Protein backbone atom coordinates (compact mmCIF):
# COMPACT_ATOMS: atom_id res chain seq x y z
CA UNK A 1 0.00 0.00 0.00
CA UNK A 2 1.21 3.51 -0.82
CA UNK A 3 2.20 5.60 2.17
CA UNK A 4 0.89 8.81 0.59
CA UNK A 5 -2.39 9.17 -1.25
CA UNK A 6 -2.96 12.81 -2.11
CA UNK A 7 -0.15 13.06 -4.62
CA UNK A 8 2.79 10.89 -5.49
CA UNK A 9 5.11 13.85 -6.02
CA UNK A 10 7.96 12.12 -4.22
CA UNK A 11 8.09 9.26 -6.67
CA UNK A 12 11.29 8.33 -8.47
CA UNK A 13 10.64 10.96 -11.11
CA UNK A 14 10.32 13.81 -8.56
CA UNK A 15 7.71 15.11 -10.98
CA UNK A 16 6.22 17.99 -9.04
CA UNK A 17 7.37 21.36 -10.28
CA UNK A 18 8.40 22.38 -6.78
CA UNK A 19 10.83 19.45 -6.70
CA UNK A 20 12.42 19.96 -10.07
CA UNK A 21 15.81 21.19 -11.13
CA UNK A 22 16.73 21.75 -14.73
CA UNK A 23 19.08 18.76 -14.91
CA UNK A 24 22.51 18.72 -16.47
CA UNK A 25 21.94 18.52 -20.18
CA UNK A 26 20.95 14.87 -20.26
CA UNK A 27 23.61 13.57 -17.87
CA UNK A 28 22.41 10.78 -15.58
CA UNK A 29 23.60 9.94 -12.08
CA UNK A 30 23.58 6.54 -10.41
CA UNK A 31 21.32 6.39 -7.35
CA UNK A 32 20.96 2.65 -6.88
CA UNK A 33 22.81 -0.48 -8.07
CA UNK A 34 22.04 -4.15 -7.62
CA UNK A 35 23.45 -7.33 -9.15
CA UNK A 36 20.90 -10.09 -9.69
CA UNK A 37 21.69 -13.29 -7.77
CA UNK A 38 22.81 -16.40 -9.64
CA UNK A 39 19.76 -18.39 -8.56
CA UNK A 40 17.20 -15.76 -9.56
CA UNK A 41 14.41 -17.01 -11.83
CA UNK A 42 13.27 -14.65 -14.63
CA UNK A 43 11.05 -11.96 -13.06
CA UNK A 44 9.61 -8.67 -14.25
CA UNK A 45 11.98 -5.91 -13.26
CA UNK A 46 9.30 -3.74 -11.62
CA UNK A 47 8.31 -6.61 -9.34
CA UNK A 48 11.94 -7.50 -8.67
CA UNK A 49 12.90 -3.95 -7.68
CA UNK A 50 9.78 -3.50 -5.55
CA UNK A 51 11.06 -6.42 -3.48
CA UNK A 52 14.60 -5.02 -3.21
CA UNK A 53 14.20 -1.23 -2.93
CA UNK A 54 13.14 -0.08 0.50
CA UNK A 55 10.14 2.29 0.66
CA UNK A 56 9.58 2.24 -3.12
CA UNK A 57 6.31 0.96 -4.54
CA UNK A 58 5.84 -0.87 -7.80
CA UNK A 59 3.94 2.10 -9.26
CA UNK A 60 6.86 4.40 -8.56
CA UNK A 61 9.31 1.95 -10.11
CA UNK A 62 7.12 1.63 -13.19
CA UNK A 63 7.07 5.42 -13.54
CA UNK A 64 10.87 5.48 -13.36
CA UNK A 65 11.11 2.79 -16.04
CA UNK A 66 8.69 4.70 -18.29
CA UNK A 67 10.96 7.74 -17.98
CA UNK A 68 14.03 5.71 -18.99
CA UNK A 69 15.64 5.76 -15.55
CA UNK A 70 15.93 1.98 -15.00
CA UNK A 71 19.02 0.57 -16.75
CA UNK A 72 20.27 -3.02 -17.09
CA UNK A 73 23.66 -4.38 -18.06
CA UNK A 74 23.28 -8.05 -18.90
CA UNK A 75 26.06 -10.51 -18.14
CA UNK A 76 26.57 -11.07 -21.87
CA UNK A 77 26.77 -7.34 -22.67
CA UNK A 78 29.16 -6.86 -19.77
CA UNK A 79 31.55 -9.46 -21.19
CA UNK A 80 31.43 -7.68 -24.54
CA UNK A 81 32.27 -4.34 -22.97
CA UNK A 82 28.91 -2.79 -23.77
CA UNK A 83 27.02 -0.26 -21.63
CA UNK A 84 23.82 -0.67 -19.68
CA UNK A 85 20.60 0.15 -21.53
CA UNK A 86 17.22 1.52 -20.37
CA UNK A 87 14.54 -1.15 -20.02
CA UNK A 88 10.77 -1.16 -19.68
CA UNK A 89 8.70 -2.64 -16.86
CA UNK A 90 8.15 -5.96 -18.63
CA UNK A 91 11.88 -6.70 -18.88
CA UNK A 92 12.64 -9.90 -16.95
CA UNK A 93 15.79 -9.88 -14.85
CA UNK A 94 18.19 -12.80 -15.15
CA UNK A 95 21.17 -13.99 -13.11
CA UNK A 96 24.17 -11.70 -13.49
CA UNK A 97 22.19 -8.65 -14.61
CA UNK A 98 23.37 -5.38 -13.08
CA UNK A 99 20.38 -3.13 -12.46
CA UNK A 100 20.89 0.60 -11.88
CA UNK A 101 18.60 3.52 -11.17
CA UNK A 102 19.92 6.51 -13.14
CA UNK A 103 18.36 9.90 -12.38
CA UNK A 104 18.95 13.26 -14.01
CA UNK A 105 20.29 14.87 -10.83
CA UNK A 106 23.11 14.07 -8.41
CA UNK A 107 22.41 12.08 -5.29
CA UNK A 108 21.59 14.23 -2.30
CA UNK A 109 21.17 13.30 1.35
CA UNK A 110 17.50 13.99 2.10
CA UNK A 111 17.69 13.14 5.79
CA UNK A 112 15.14 15.35 7.55
CA UNK A 113 16.55 17.62 10.26
CA UNK A 114 14.18 19.83 12.29
CA UNK A 115 14.03 23.47 11.17
CA UNK A 116 12.38 26.27 13.11
CA UNK A 117 9.68 27.18 10.59
CA UNK A 118 6.23 28.52 11.60
CA UNK A 119 3.57 25.82 11.44
CA UNK A 120 -0.18 26.51 11.37
CA UNK A 121 -1.62 23.69 13.51
CA UNK A 122 -5.44 23.51 13.44
CA UNK A 123 -5.80 20.44 15.66
CA UNK A 124 -3.46 18.17 17.62
CA UNK A 125 -3.65 15.20 19.99
CA UNK A 126 -1.46 12.21 20.85
CA UNK A 127 -2.20 10.39 17.60
CA UNK A 128 -2.29 13.06 14.90
CA UNK A 129 -2.43 16.70 13.98
CA UNK A 130 -4.17 18.65 11.23
CA UNK A 131 -2.17 21.49 9.73
CA UNK A 132 -2.76 24.24 7.20
CA UNK A 133 -0.21 24.57 4.40
CA UNK A 134 0.04 27.97 2.73
CA UNK A 135 0.53 28.26 -1.00
CA UNK A 136 4.17 28.39 -2.04
CA UNK A 137 5.45 26.01 0.62
CA UNK A 138 7.08 22.81 -0.61
CA UNK A 139 5.79 19.74 1.19
CA UNK A 140 8.81 17.44 1.04
CA UNK A 141 12.48 18.00 0.15
CA UNK A 142 13.47 17.21 -3.40
CA UNK A 143 15.79 18.43 -6.11
CA UNK A 144 16.33 22.15 -5.58
CA UNK A 145 14.34 22.25 -2.33
CA UNK A 146 16.32 20.51 0.39
CA UNK A 147 15.44 22.86 3.24
CA UNK A 148 12.51 24.95 4.45
CA UNK A 149 9.83 22.41 3.60
CA UNK A 150 6.71 21.44 5.47
CA UNK A 151 8.22 18.20 6.78
CA UNK A 152 11.14 20.16 8.24
CA UNK A 153 8.62 22.35 10.05
CA UNK A 154 6.74 19.29 11.32
CA UNK A 155 10.00 17.76 12.52
CA UNK A 156 10.71 20.90 14.57
CA UNK A 157 7.22 20.98 16.03
CA UNK A 158 7.53 17.33 17.13
CA UNK A 159 11.24 17.37 18.00
CA UNK A 160 10.53 16.68 21.70
CA UNK A 161 8.31 13.69 20.96
CA UNK A 162 10.60 10.66 21.49
CA UNK A 163 8.48 8.32 19.39
CA UNK A 164 8.40 10.57 16.31
CA UNK A 165 11.19 10.09 13.76
CA UNK A 166 10.76 12.40 10.74
CA UNK A 167 12.77 9.93 8.62
CA UNK A 168 10.52 6.98 9.46
CA UNK A 169 7.93 6.40 6.70
CA UNK A 170 5.63 4.75 9.25
CA UNK A 171 4.79 8.18 10.68
CA UNK A 172 4.31 11.66 9.24
CA UNK A 173 2.23 13.07 6.42
CA UNK A 174 -0.53 10.79 5.21
CA UNK A 175 -1.19 12.74 2.00
CA UNK A 176 0.15 15.76 0.14
CA UNK A 177 -0.90 18.73 -1.93
CA UNK A 178 1.06 20.64 -4.55
CA UNK A 179 3.44 23.43 -3.63
CA UNK A 180 1.15 26.15 -4.97
CA UNK A 181 -2.04 24.66 -3.54
CA UNK A 182 -3.13 25.81 -0.10
CA UNK A 183 -5.14 23.87 2.45
CA UNK A 184 -5.45 21.15 5.06
CA UNK A 185 -3.26 18.11 5.64
CA UNK A 186 -3.21 15.42 8.31
CA UNK A 187 -0.04 14.14 10.01
CA UNK A 188 0.17 10.81 11.86
CA UNK A 189 2.29 10.78 15.00
CA UNK A 190 2.26 7.01 15.44
CA UNK A 191 2.56 4.02 13.10
CA UNK A 192 -0.90 2.87 14.18
CA UNK A 193 -2.42 6.22 13.23
CA UNK A 194 -0.56 6.23 9.90
CA UNK A 195 -1.86 2.76 9.07
CA UNK A 196 -5.45 3.62 9.99
CA UNK A 197 -5.48 6.94 8.14
CA UNK A 198 -3.66 5.45 5.16
CA UNK A 199 -6.32 2.76 4.79
CA UNK A 200 -9.06 5.40 4.89
CA UNK A 201 -7.42 7.36 2.09
CA UNK A 202 -6.79 4.18 0.10
CA UNK A 203 -10.40 3.02 0.48
CA UNK A 204 -11.77 6.53 -0.29
CA UNK A 205 -13.40 6.73 3.14
CA UNK A 206 -12.13 10.25 3.80
CA UNK A 207 -14.07 13.41 2.98
CA UNK A 208 -12.10 16.00 1.06
CA UNK A 209 -13.22 18.96 -0.99
CA UNK A 210 -11.32 21.61 -2.90
CA UNK A 211 -12.36 25.00 -4.20
CA UNK A 212 -11.05 26.05 -7.60
CA UNK A 213 -11.55 28.97 -9.96
CA UNK A 214 -11.51 27.67 -13.52
CA UNK A 215 -11.76 29.19 -16.96
CA UNK A 216 -15.10 29.02 -18.78
CA UNK A 217 -18.75 28.58 -17.90
CA UNK A 218 -20.28 25.16 -17.26
CA UNK A 219 -23.51 24.13 -18.93
CA UNK A 220 -24.40 21.82 -16.05
CA UNK A 221 -24.35 22.59 -12.32
CA UNK A 222 -22.43 19.46 -11.38
CA UNK A 223 -20.63 16.60 -13.03
CA UNK A 224 -18.18 13.73 -12.86
CA UNK A 225 -14.81 13.44 -14.57
CA UNK A 226 -13.25 10.01 -15.03
CA UNK A 227 -9.95 9.43 -16.76
CA UNK A 228 -6.63 7.83 -15.93
CA UNK A 229 -3.89 10.19 -14.80
CA UNK A 230 -0.43 9.52 -16.17
CA UNK A 231 2.75 11.34 -17.07
CA UNK A 232 2.49 13.55 -20.14
CA UNK A 233 4.91 11.96 -22.64
CA UNK A 234 5.70 15.41 -24.04
CA UNK A 235 6.33 17.10 -20.68
CA UNK A 236 7.12 14.94 -17.65
CA UNK A 237 6.42 17.84 -15.29
CA UNK A 238 2.78 17.68 -16.34
CA UNK A 239 0.13 14.99 -16.08
CA UNK A 240 -2.15 13.86 -18.89
CA UNK A 241 -5.59 12.24 -18.91
CA UNK A 242 -6.00 8.88 -20.68
CA UNK A 243 -9.13 6.76 -21.33
CA UNK A 244 -10.38 4.88 -18.24
CA UNK A 245 -10.14 1.52 -20.03
CA UNK A 246 -6.53 2.12 -21.10
CA UNK A 247 -3.57 0.63 -19.28
CA UNK A 248 -1.88 4.02 -19.14
CA UNK A 249 -1.74 5.91 -15.86
CA UNK A 250 -3.81 5.40 -12.72
CA UNK A 251 -7.62 5.47 -12.44
CA UNK A 252 -8.93 8.82 -11.23
CA UNK A 253 -12.39 10.26 -10.56
CA UNK A 254 -13.25 13.88 -9.74
CA UNK A 255 -16.72 15.18 -8.87
CA UNK A 256 -17.40 18.89 -9.29
CA UNK A 257 -20.20 21.29 -8.34
CA UNK A 258 -20.66 24.89 -9.46
CA UNK A 259 -20.53 27.40 -6.60
CA UNK A 260 -20.60 30.72 -8.49
CA UNK A 261 -20.59 31.77 -12.12
CA UNK A 262 -18.79 34.86 -13.39
CA UNK A 263 -19.44 34.50 -17.11
CA UNK A 264 -15.92 33.81 -18.29
CA UNK A 265 -14.80 31.92 -15.18
CA UNK A 266 -16.52 29.63 -12.65
CA UNK A 267 -15.93 28.89 -9.00
CA UNK A 268 -16.32 25.15 -8.41
CA UNK A 269 -16.08 22.69 -5.57
CA UNK A 270 -14.19 19.49 -6.39
CA UNK A 271 -14.48 16.25 -4.46
CA UNK A 272 -11.93 13.50 -5.07
CA UNK A 273 -12.60 9.79 -5.18
CA UNK A 274 -8.90 9.24 -5.84
CA UNK A 275 -5.83 11.34 -5.11
CA UNK A 276 -3.49 11.42 -8.09
CA UNK A 277 -0.72 13.85 -8.88
CA UNK A 278 -2.26 17.08 -10.28
CA UNK A 279 -5.63 15.29 -10.52
CA UNK A 280 -7.90 18.34 -10.39
CA UNK A 281 -5.56 20.40 -12.55
CA UNK A 282 -5.30 17.70 -15.23
CA UNK A 283 -8.98 16.71 -15.15
CA UNK A 284 -10.18 20.30 -15.45
CA UNK A 285 -7.87 21.00 -18.37
CA UNK A 286 -9.07 17.76 -19.97
CA UNK A 287 -12.70 18.97 -20.04
CA UNK A 288 -11.71 22.42 -21.31
CA UNK A 289 -11.68 24.32 -18.00
CA UNK A 290 -8.05 24.84 -16.90
CA UNK A 291 -7.55 26.33 -13.44
CA UNK A 292 -7.25 30.11 -13.48
CA UNK A 293 -3.59 31.23 -13.27
CA UNK A 294 -2.29 27.65 -13.57
CA UNK A 295 0.81 28.21 -15.67
CA UNK A 296 1.66 24.50 -15.94
CA UNK A 297 -1.69 23.69 -17.56
CA UNK A 298 -2.26 26.77 -19.67
CA UNK A 299 -4.36 28.75 -17.21
CA UNK A 300 -2.15 31.84 -17.42
CA UNK A 301 -3.48 32.65 -20.88
CA UNK A 302 -6.67 34.62 -21.52
CA UNK A 303 -8.86 31.66 -22.50
CA UNK A 304 -12.31 33.29 -22.30
CA UNK A 305 -13.71 36.78 -22.53
CA UNK A 306 -13.32 39.95 -24.52
CA UNK A 307 -10.57 41.17 -26.81
CA UNK A 308 -10.49 44.70 -25.46
CA UNK A 309 -7.41 46.26 -23.91
CA UNK A 310 -9.32 46.97 -20.71
CA UNK A 311 -10.32 43.31 -20.32
CA UNK A 312 -6.74 42.18 -20.96
CA UNK A 313 -5.51 44.62 -18.30
CA UNK A 314 -8.18 43.35 -15.91
CA UNK A 315 -7.05 39.71 -16.34
CA UNK A 316 -3.39 40.66 -15.89
CA UNK A 317 -4.32 42.41 -12.64
CA UNK A 318 -6.04 39.22 -11.50
CA UNK A 319 -2.91 37.21 -12.27
CA UNK A 320 -0.84 39.65 -10.19
CA UNK A 321 -3.17 39.19 -7.22
CA UNK A 322 -2.83 35.40 -7.23
CA UNK A 323 0.43 34.17 -8.75
CA UNK A 324 -0.45 30.48 -8.61
CA UNK A 325 -3.20 28.07 -9.62
CA UNK A 326 -6.48 28.98 -7.94
CA UNK A 327 -6.86 25.80 -5.90
CA UNK A 328 -7.49 25.36 -2.18
CA UNK A 329 -7.96 22.17 -0.13
CA UNK A 330 -10.86 23.50 1.94
CA UNK A 331 -12.27 20.54 3.88
CA UNK A 332 -10.86 17.35 5.35
CA UNK A 333 -12.77 14.62 7.16
CA UNK A 334 -11.74 11.22 8.53
CA UNK A 335 -12.41 8.80 11.36
CA UNK A 336 -10.04 9.28 14.29
CA UNK A 337 -7.74 6.22 14.41
CA UNK A 338 -7.93 5.96 18.21
CA UNK A 339 -11.34 7.22 19.30
CA UNK A 340 -13.34 6.19 16.24
CA UNK A 341 -15.02 9.61 16.14
CA UNK A 342 -15.67 11.41 12.87
CA UNK A 343 -13.34 14.41 12.58
CA UNK A 344 -14.21 17.21 10.14
CA UNK A 345 -12.17 20.34 9.46
CA UNK A 346 -12.77 23.40 7.32
CA UNK A 347 -10.45 26.20 6.20
CA UNK A 348 -11.32 29.60 4.75
CA UNK A 349 -10.13 30.56 1.30
CA UNK A 350 -6.79 32.38 1.48
CA UNK A 351 -6.52 36.11 0.85
CA UNK A 352 -5.01 35.85 -2.63
CA UNK A 353 -7.85 33.68 -3.91
CA UNK A 354 -10.49 35.86 -2.23
CA UNK A 355 -8.99 38.97 -3.85
CA UNK A 356 -9.42 37.47 -7.32
CA UNK A 357 -12.89 36.12 -6.55
CA UNK A 358 -13.99 39.56 -5.32
CA UNK A 359 -12.70 41.10 -8.55
CA UNK A 360 -14.78 38.64 -10.59
CA UNK A 361 -17.85 39.31 -8.47
CA UNK A 362 -17.44 43.04 -9.06
CA UNK A 363 -16.78 42.46 -12.75
CA UNK A 364 -20.02 40.50 -13.10
CA UNK A 365 -21.95 43.09 -11.09
CA UNK A 366 -20.66 46.02 -13.17
CA UNK A 367 -21.26 44.18 -16.42
CA UNK A 368 -24.86 43.38 -15.56
Coordinates of C-alpha atoms in Angstrom, one line a residue:
X1 CA 0.0 0.0 0.0
X2 CA 1.2 3.5 -0.8
X3 CA 2.2 5.6 2.2
X4 CA 0.9 8.8 0.6
X5 CA -2.4 9.2 -1.3
X6 CA -3.0 12.8 -2.1
X7 CA -0.1 13.1 -4.6
X8 CA 2.8 10.9 -5.5
X9 CA 5.1 13.8 -6.0
X10 CA 8.0 12.1 -4.2
X11 CA 8.1 9.3 -6.7
X12 CA 11.3 8.3 -8.5
X13 CA 10.6 11.0 -11.1
X14 CA 10.3 13.8 -8.6
X15 CA 7.7 15.1 -11.0
X16 CA 6.2 18.0 -9.0
X17 CA 7.4 21.4 -10.3
X18 CA 8.4 22.4 -6.8
X19 CA 10.8 19.5 -6.7
X20 CA 12.4 20.0 -10.1
X21 CA 15.8 21.2 -11.1
X22 CA 16.7 21.7 -14.7
X23 CA 19.1 18.8 -14.9
X24 CA 22.5 18.7 -16.5
X25 CA 21.9 18.5 -20.2
X26 CA 20.9 14.9 -20.3
X27 CA 23.6 13.6 -17.9
X28 CA 22.4 10.8 -15.6
X29 CA 23.6 9.9 -12.1
X30 CA 23.6 6.5 -10.4
X31 CA 21.3 6.4 -7.3
X32 CA 21.0 2.6 -6.9
X33 CA 22.8 -0.5 -8.1
X34 CA 22.0 -4.1 -7.6
X35 CA 23.4 -7.3 -9.1
X36 CA 20.9 -10.1 -9.7
X37 CA 21.7 -13.3 -7.8
X38 CA 22.8 -16.4 -9.6
X39 CA 19.8 -18.4 -8.6
X40 CA 17.2 -15.8 -9.6
X41 CA 14.4 -17.0 -11.8
X42 CA 13.3 -14.7 -14.6
X43 CA 11.1 -12.0 -13.1
X44 CA 9.6 -8.7 -14.2
X45 CA 12.0 -5.9 -13.3
X46 CA 9.3 -3.7 -11.6
X47 CA 8.3 -6.6 -9.3
X48 CA 11.9 -7.5 -8.7
X49 CA 12.9 -3.9 -7.7
X50 CA 9.8 -3.5 -5.6
X51 CA 11.1 -6.4 -3.5
X52 CA 14.6 -5.0 -3.2
X53 CA 14.2 -1.2 -2.9
X54 CA 13.1 -0.1 0.5
X55 CA 10.1 2.3 0.7
X56 CA 9.6 2.2 -3.1
X57 CA 6.3 1.0 -4.5
X58 CA 5.8 -0.9 -7.8
X59 CA 3.9 2.1 -9.3
X60 CA 6.9 4.4 -8.6
X61 CA 9.3 2.0 -10.1
X62 CA 7.1 1.6 -13.2
X63 CA 7.1 5.4 -13.5
X64 CA 10.9 5.5 -13.4
X65 CA 11.1 2.8 -16.0
X66 CA 8.7 4.7 -18.3
X67 CA 11.0 7.7 -18.0
X68 CA 14.0 5.7 -19.0
X69 CA 15.6 5.8 -15.6
X70 CA 15.9 2.0 -15.0
X71 CA 19.0 0.6 -16.8
X72 CA 20.3 -3.0 -17.1
X73 CA 23.7 -4.4 -18.1
X74 CA 23.3 -8.1 -18.9
X75 CA 26.1 -10.5 -18.1
X76 CA 26.6 -11.1 -21.9
X77 CA 26.8 -7.3 -22.7
X78 CA 29.2 -6.9 -19.8
X79 CA 31.6 -9.5 -21.2
X80 CA 31.4 -7.7 -24.5
X81 CA 32.3 -4.3 -23.0
X82 CA 28.9 -2.8 -23.8
X83 CA 27.0 -0.3 -21.6
X84 CA 23.8 -0.7 -19.7
X85 CA 20.6 0.2 -21.5
X86 CA 17.2 1.5 -20.4
X87 CA 14.5 -1.2 -20.0
X88 CA 10.8 -1.2 -19.7
X89 CA 8.7 -2.6 -16.9
X90 CA 8.2 -6.0 -18.6
X91 CA 11.9 -6.7 -18.9
X92 CA 12.6 -9.9 -17.0
X93 CA 15.8 -9.9 -14.9
X94 CA 18.2 -12.8 -15.1
X95 CA 21.2 -14.0 -13.1
X96 CA 24.2 -11.7 -13.5
X97 CA 22.2 -8.7 -14.6
X98 CA 23.4 -5.4 -13.1
X99 CA 20.4 -3.1 -12.5
X100 CA 20.9 0.6 -11.9
X101 CA 18.6 3.5 -11.2
X102 CA 19.9 6.5 -13.1
X103 CA 18.4 9.9 -12.4
X104 CA 18.9 13.3 -14.0
X105 CA 20.3 14.9 -10.8
X106 CA 23.1 14.1 -8.4
X107 CA 22.4 12.1 -5.3
X108 CA 21.6 14.2 -2.3
X109 CA 21.2 13.3 1.4
X110 CA 17.5 14.0 2.1
X111 CA 17.7 13.1 5.8
X112 CA 15.1 15.3 7.6
X113 CA 16.6 17.6 10.3
X114 CA 14.2 19.8 12.3
X115 CA 14.0 23.5 11.2
X116 CA 12.4 26.3 13.1
X117 CA 9.7 27.2 10.6
X118 CA 6.2 28.5 11.6
X119 CA 3.6 25.8 11.4
X120 CA -0.2 26.5 11.4
X121 CA -1.6 23.7 13.5
X122 CA -5.4 23.5 13.4
X123 CA -5.8 20.4 15.7
X124 CA -3.5 18.2 17.6
X125 CA -3.6 15.2 20.0
X126 CA -1.5 12.2 20.9
X127 CA -2.2 10.4 17.6
X128 CA -2.3 13.1 14.9
X129 CA -2.4 16.7 14.0
X130 CA -4.2 18.7 11.2
X131 CA -2.2 21.5 9.7
X132 CA -2.8 24.2 7.2
X133 CA -0.2 24.6 4.4
X134 CA 0.0 28.0 2.7
X135 CA 0.5 28.3 -1.0
X136 CA 4.2 28.4 -2.0
X137 CA 5.4 26.0 0.6
X138 CA 7.1 22.8 -0.6
X139 CA 5.8 19.7 1.2
X140 CA 8.8 17.4 1.0
X141 CA 12.5 18.0 0.2
X142 CA 13.5 17.2 -3.4
X143 CA 15.8 18.4 -6.1
X144 CA 16.3 22.1 -5.6
X145 CA 14.3 22.3 -2.3
X146 CA 16.3 20.5 0.4
X147 CA 15.4 22.9 3.2
X148 CA 12.5 25.0 4.5
X149 CA 9.8 22.4 3.6
X150 CA 6.7 21.4 5.5
X151 CA 8.2 18.2 6.8
X152 CA 11.1 20.2 8.2
X153 CA 8.6 22.4 10.1
X154 CA 6.7 19.3 11.3
X155 CA 10.0 17.8 12.5
X156 CA 10.7 20.9 14.6
X157 CA 7.2 21.0 16.0
X158 CA 7.5 17.3 17.1
X159 CA 11.2 17.4 18.0
X160 CA 10.5 16.7 21.7
X161 CA 8.3 13.7 21.0
X162 CA 10.6 10.7 21.5
X163 CA 8.5 8.3 19.4
X164 CA 8.4 10.6 16.3
X165 CA 11.2 10.1 13.8
X166 CA 10.8 12.4 10.7
X167 CA 12.8 9.9 8.6
X168 CA 10.5 7.0 9.5
X169 CA 7.9 6.4 6.7
X170 CA 5.6 4.7 9.3
X171 CA 4.8 8.2 10.7
X172 CA 4.3 11.7 9.2
X173 CA 2.2 13.1 6.4
X174 CA -0.5 10.8 5.2
X175 CA -1.2 12.7 2.0
X176 CA 0.2 15.8 0.1
X177 CA -0.9 18.7 -1.9
X178 CA 1.1 20.6 -4.5
X179 CA 3.4 23.4 -3.6
X180 CA 1.1 26.2 -5.0
X181 CA -2.0 24.7 -3.5
X182 CA -3.1 25.8 -0.1
X183 CA -5.1 23.9 2.4
X184 CA -5.4 21.1 5.1
X185 CA -3.3 18.1 5.6
X186 CA -3.2 15.4 8.3
X187 CA 0.0 14.1 10.0
X188 CA 0.2 10.8 11.9
X189 CA 2.3 10.8 15.0
X190 CA 2.3 7.0 15.4
X191 CA 2.6 4.0 13.1
X192 CA -0.9 2.9 14.2
X193 CA -2.4 6.2 13.2
X194 CA -0.6 6.2 9.9
X195 CA -1.9 2.8 9.1
X196 CA -5.5 3.6 10.0
X197 CA -5.5 6.9 8.1
X198 CA -3.7 5.4 5.2
X199 CA -6.3 2.8 4.8
X200 CA -9.1 5.4 4.9
X201 CA -7.4 7.4 2.1
X202 CA -6.8 4.2 0.1
X203 CA -10.4 3.0 0.5
X204 CA -11.8 6.5 -0.3
X205 CA -13.4 6.7 3.1
X206 CA -12.1 10.3 3.8
X207 CA -14.1 13.4 3.0
X208 CA -12.1 16.0 1.1
X209 CA -13.2 19.0 -1.0
X210 CA -11.3 21.6 -2.9
X211 CA -12.4 25.0 -4.2
X212 CA -11.0 26.1 -7.6
X213 CA -11.5 29.0 -10.0
X214 CA -11.5 27.7 -13.5
X215 CA -11.8 29.2 -17.0
X216 CA -15.1 29.0 -18.8
X217 CA -18.7 28.6 -17.9
X218 CA -20.3 25.2 -17.3
X219 CA -23.5 24.1 -18.9
X220 CA -24.4 21.8 -16.0
X221 CA -24.4 22.6 -12.3
X222 CA -22.4 19.5 -11.4
X223 CA -20.6 16.6 -13.0
X224 CA -18.2 13.7 -12.9
X225 CA -14.8 13.4 -14.6
X226 CA -13.3 10.0 -15.0
X227 CA -9.9 9.4 -16.8
X228 CA -6.6 7.8 -15.9
X229 CA -3.9 10.2 -14.8
X230 CA -0.4 9.5 -16.2
X231 CA 2.8 11.3 -17.1
X232 CA 2.5 13.5 -20.1
X233 CA 4.9 12.0 -22.6
X234 CA 5.7 15.4 -24.0
X235 CA 6.3 17.1 -20.7
X236 CA 7.1 14.9 -17.7
X237 CA 6.4 17.8 -15.3
X238 CA 2.8 17.7 -16.3
X239 CA 0.1 15.0 -16.1
X240 CA -2.1 13.9 -18.9
X241 CA -5.6 12.2 -18.9
X242 CA -6.0 8.9 -20.7
X243 CA -9.1 6.8 -21.3
X244 CA -10.4 4.9 -18.2
X245 CA -10.1 1.5 -20.0
X246 CA -6.5 2.1 -21.1
X247 CA -3.6 0.6 -19.3
X248 CA -1.9 4.0 -19.1
X249 CA -1.7 5.9 -15.9
X250 CA -3.8 5.4 -12.7
X251 CA -7.6 5.5 -12.4
X252 CA -8.9 8.8 -11.2
X253 CA -12.4 10.3 -10.6
X254 CA -13.2 13.9 -9.7
X255 CA -16.7 15.2 -8.9
X256 CA -17.4 18.9 -9.3
X257 CA -20.2 21.3 -8.3
X258 CA -20.7 24.9 -9.5
X259 CA -20.5 27.4 -6.6
X260 CA -20.6 30.7 -8.5
X261 CA -20.6 31.8 -12.1
X262 CA -18.8 34.9 -13.4
X263 CA -19.4 34.5 -17.1
X264 CA -15.9 33.8 -18.3
X265 CA -14.8 31.9 -15.2
X266 CA -16.5 29.6 -12.7
X267 CA -15.9 28.9 -9.0
X268 CA -16.3 25.2 -8.4
X269 CA -16.1 22.7 -5.6
X270 CA -14.2 19.5 -6.4
X271 CA -14.5 16.3 -4.5
X272 CA -11.9 13.5 -5.1
X273 CA -12.6 9.8 -5.2
X274 CA -8.9 9.2 -5.8
X275 CA -5.8 11.3 -5.1
X276 CA -3.5 11.4 -8.1
X277 CA -0.7 13.8 -8.9
X278 CA -2.3 17.1 -10.3
X279 CA -5.6 15.3 -10.5
X280 CA -7.9 18.3 -10.4
X281 CA -5.6 20.4 -12.6
X282 CA -5.3 17.7 -15.2
X283 CA -9.0 16.7 -15.1
X284 CA -10.2 20.3 -15.5
X285 CA -7.9 21.0 -18.4
X286 CA -9.1 17.8 -20.0
X287 CA -12.7 19.0 -20.0
X288 CA -11.7 22.4 -21.3
X289 CA -11.7 24.3 -18.0
X290 CA -8.1 24.8 -16.9
X291 CA -7.5 26.3 -13.4
X292 CA -7.3 30.1 -13.5
X293 CA -3.6 31.2 -13.3
X294 CA -2.3 27.6 -13.6
X295 CA 0.8 28.2 -15.7
X296 CA 1.7 24.5 -15.9
X297 CA -1.7 23.7 -17.6
X298 CA -2.3 26.8 -19.7
X299 CA -4.4 28.8 -17.2
X300 CA -2.1 31.8 -17.4
X301 CA -3.5 32.6 -20.9
X302 CA -6.7 34.6 -21.5
X303 CA -8.9 31.7 -22.5
X304 CA -12.3 33.3 -22.3
X305 CA -13.7 36.8 -22.5
X306 CA -13.3 40.0 -24.5
X307 CA -10.6 41.2 -26.8
X308 CA -10.5 44.7 -25.5
X309 CA -7.4 46.3 -23.9
X310 CA -9.3 47.0 -20.7
X311 CA -10.3 43.3 -20.3
X312 CA -6.7 42.2 -21.0
X313 CA -5.5 44.6 -18.3
X314 CA -8.2 43.3 -15.9
X315 CA -7.1 39.7 -16.3
X316 CA -3.4 40.7 -15.9
X317 CA -4.3 42.4 -12.6
X318 CA -6.0 39.2 -11.5
X319 CA -2.9 37.2 -12.3
X320 CA -0.8 39.7 -10.2
X321 CA -3.2 39.2 -7.2
X322 CA -2.8 35.4 -7.2
X323 CA 0.4 34.2 -8.8
X324 CA -0.5 30.5 -8.6
X325 CA -3.2 28.1 -9.6
X326 CA -6.5 29.0 -7.9
X327 CA -6.9 25.8 -5.9
X328 CA -7.5 25.4 -2.2
X329 CA -8.0 22.2 -0.1
X330 CA -10.9 23.5 1.9
X331 CA -12.3 20.5 3.9
X332 CA -10.9 17.4 5.4
X333 CA -12.8 14.6 7.2
X334 CA -11.7 11.2 8.5
X335 CA -12.4 8.8 11.4
X336 CA -10.0 9.3 14.3
X337 CA -7.7 6.2 14.4
X338 CA -7.9 6.0 18.2
X339 CA -11.3 7.2 19.3
X340 CA -13.3 6.2 16.2
X341 CA -15.0 9.6 16.1
X342 CA -15.7 11.4 12.9
X343 CA -13.3 14.4 12.6
X344 CA -14.2 17.2 10.1
X345 CA -12.2 20.3 9.5
X346 CA -12.8 23.4 7.3
X347 CA -10.5 26.2 6.2
X348 CA -11.3 29.6 4.7
X349 CA -10.1 30.6 1.3
X350 CA -6.8 32.4 1.5
X351 CA -6.5 36.1 0.9
X352 CA -5.0 35.9 -2.6
X353 CA -7.8 33.7 -3.9
X354 CA -10.5 35.9 -2.2
X355 CA -9.0 39.0 -3.8
X356 CA -9.4 37.5 -7.3
X357 CA -12.9 36.1 -6.6
X358 CA -14.0 39.6 -5.3
X359 CA -12.7 41.1 -8.5
X360 CA -14.8 38.6 -10.6
X361 CA -17.8 39.3 -8.5
X362 CA -17.4 43.0 -9.1
X363 CA -16.8 42.5 -12.8
X364 CA -20.0 40.5 -13.1
X365 CA -21.9 43.1 -11.1
X366 CA -20.7 46.0 -13.2
X367 CA -21.3 44.2 -16.4
X368 CA -24.9 43.4 -15.6

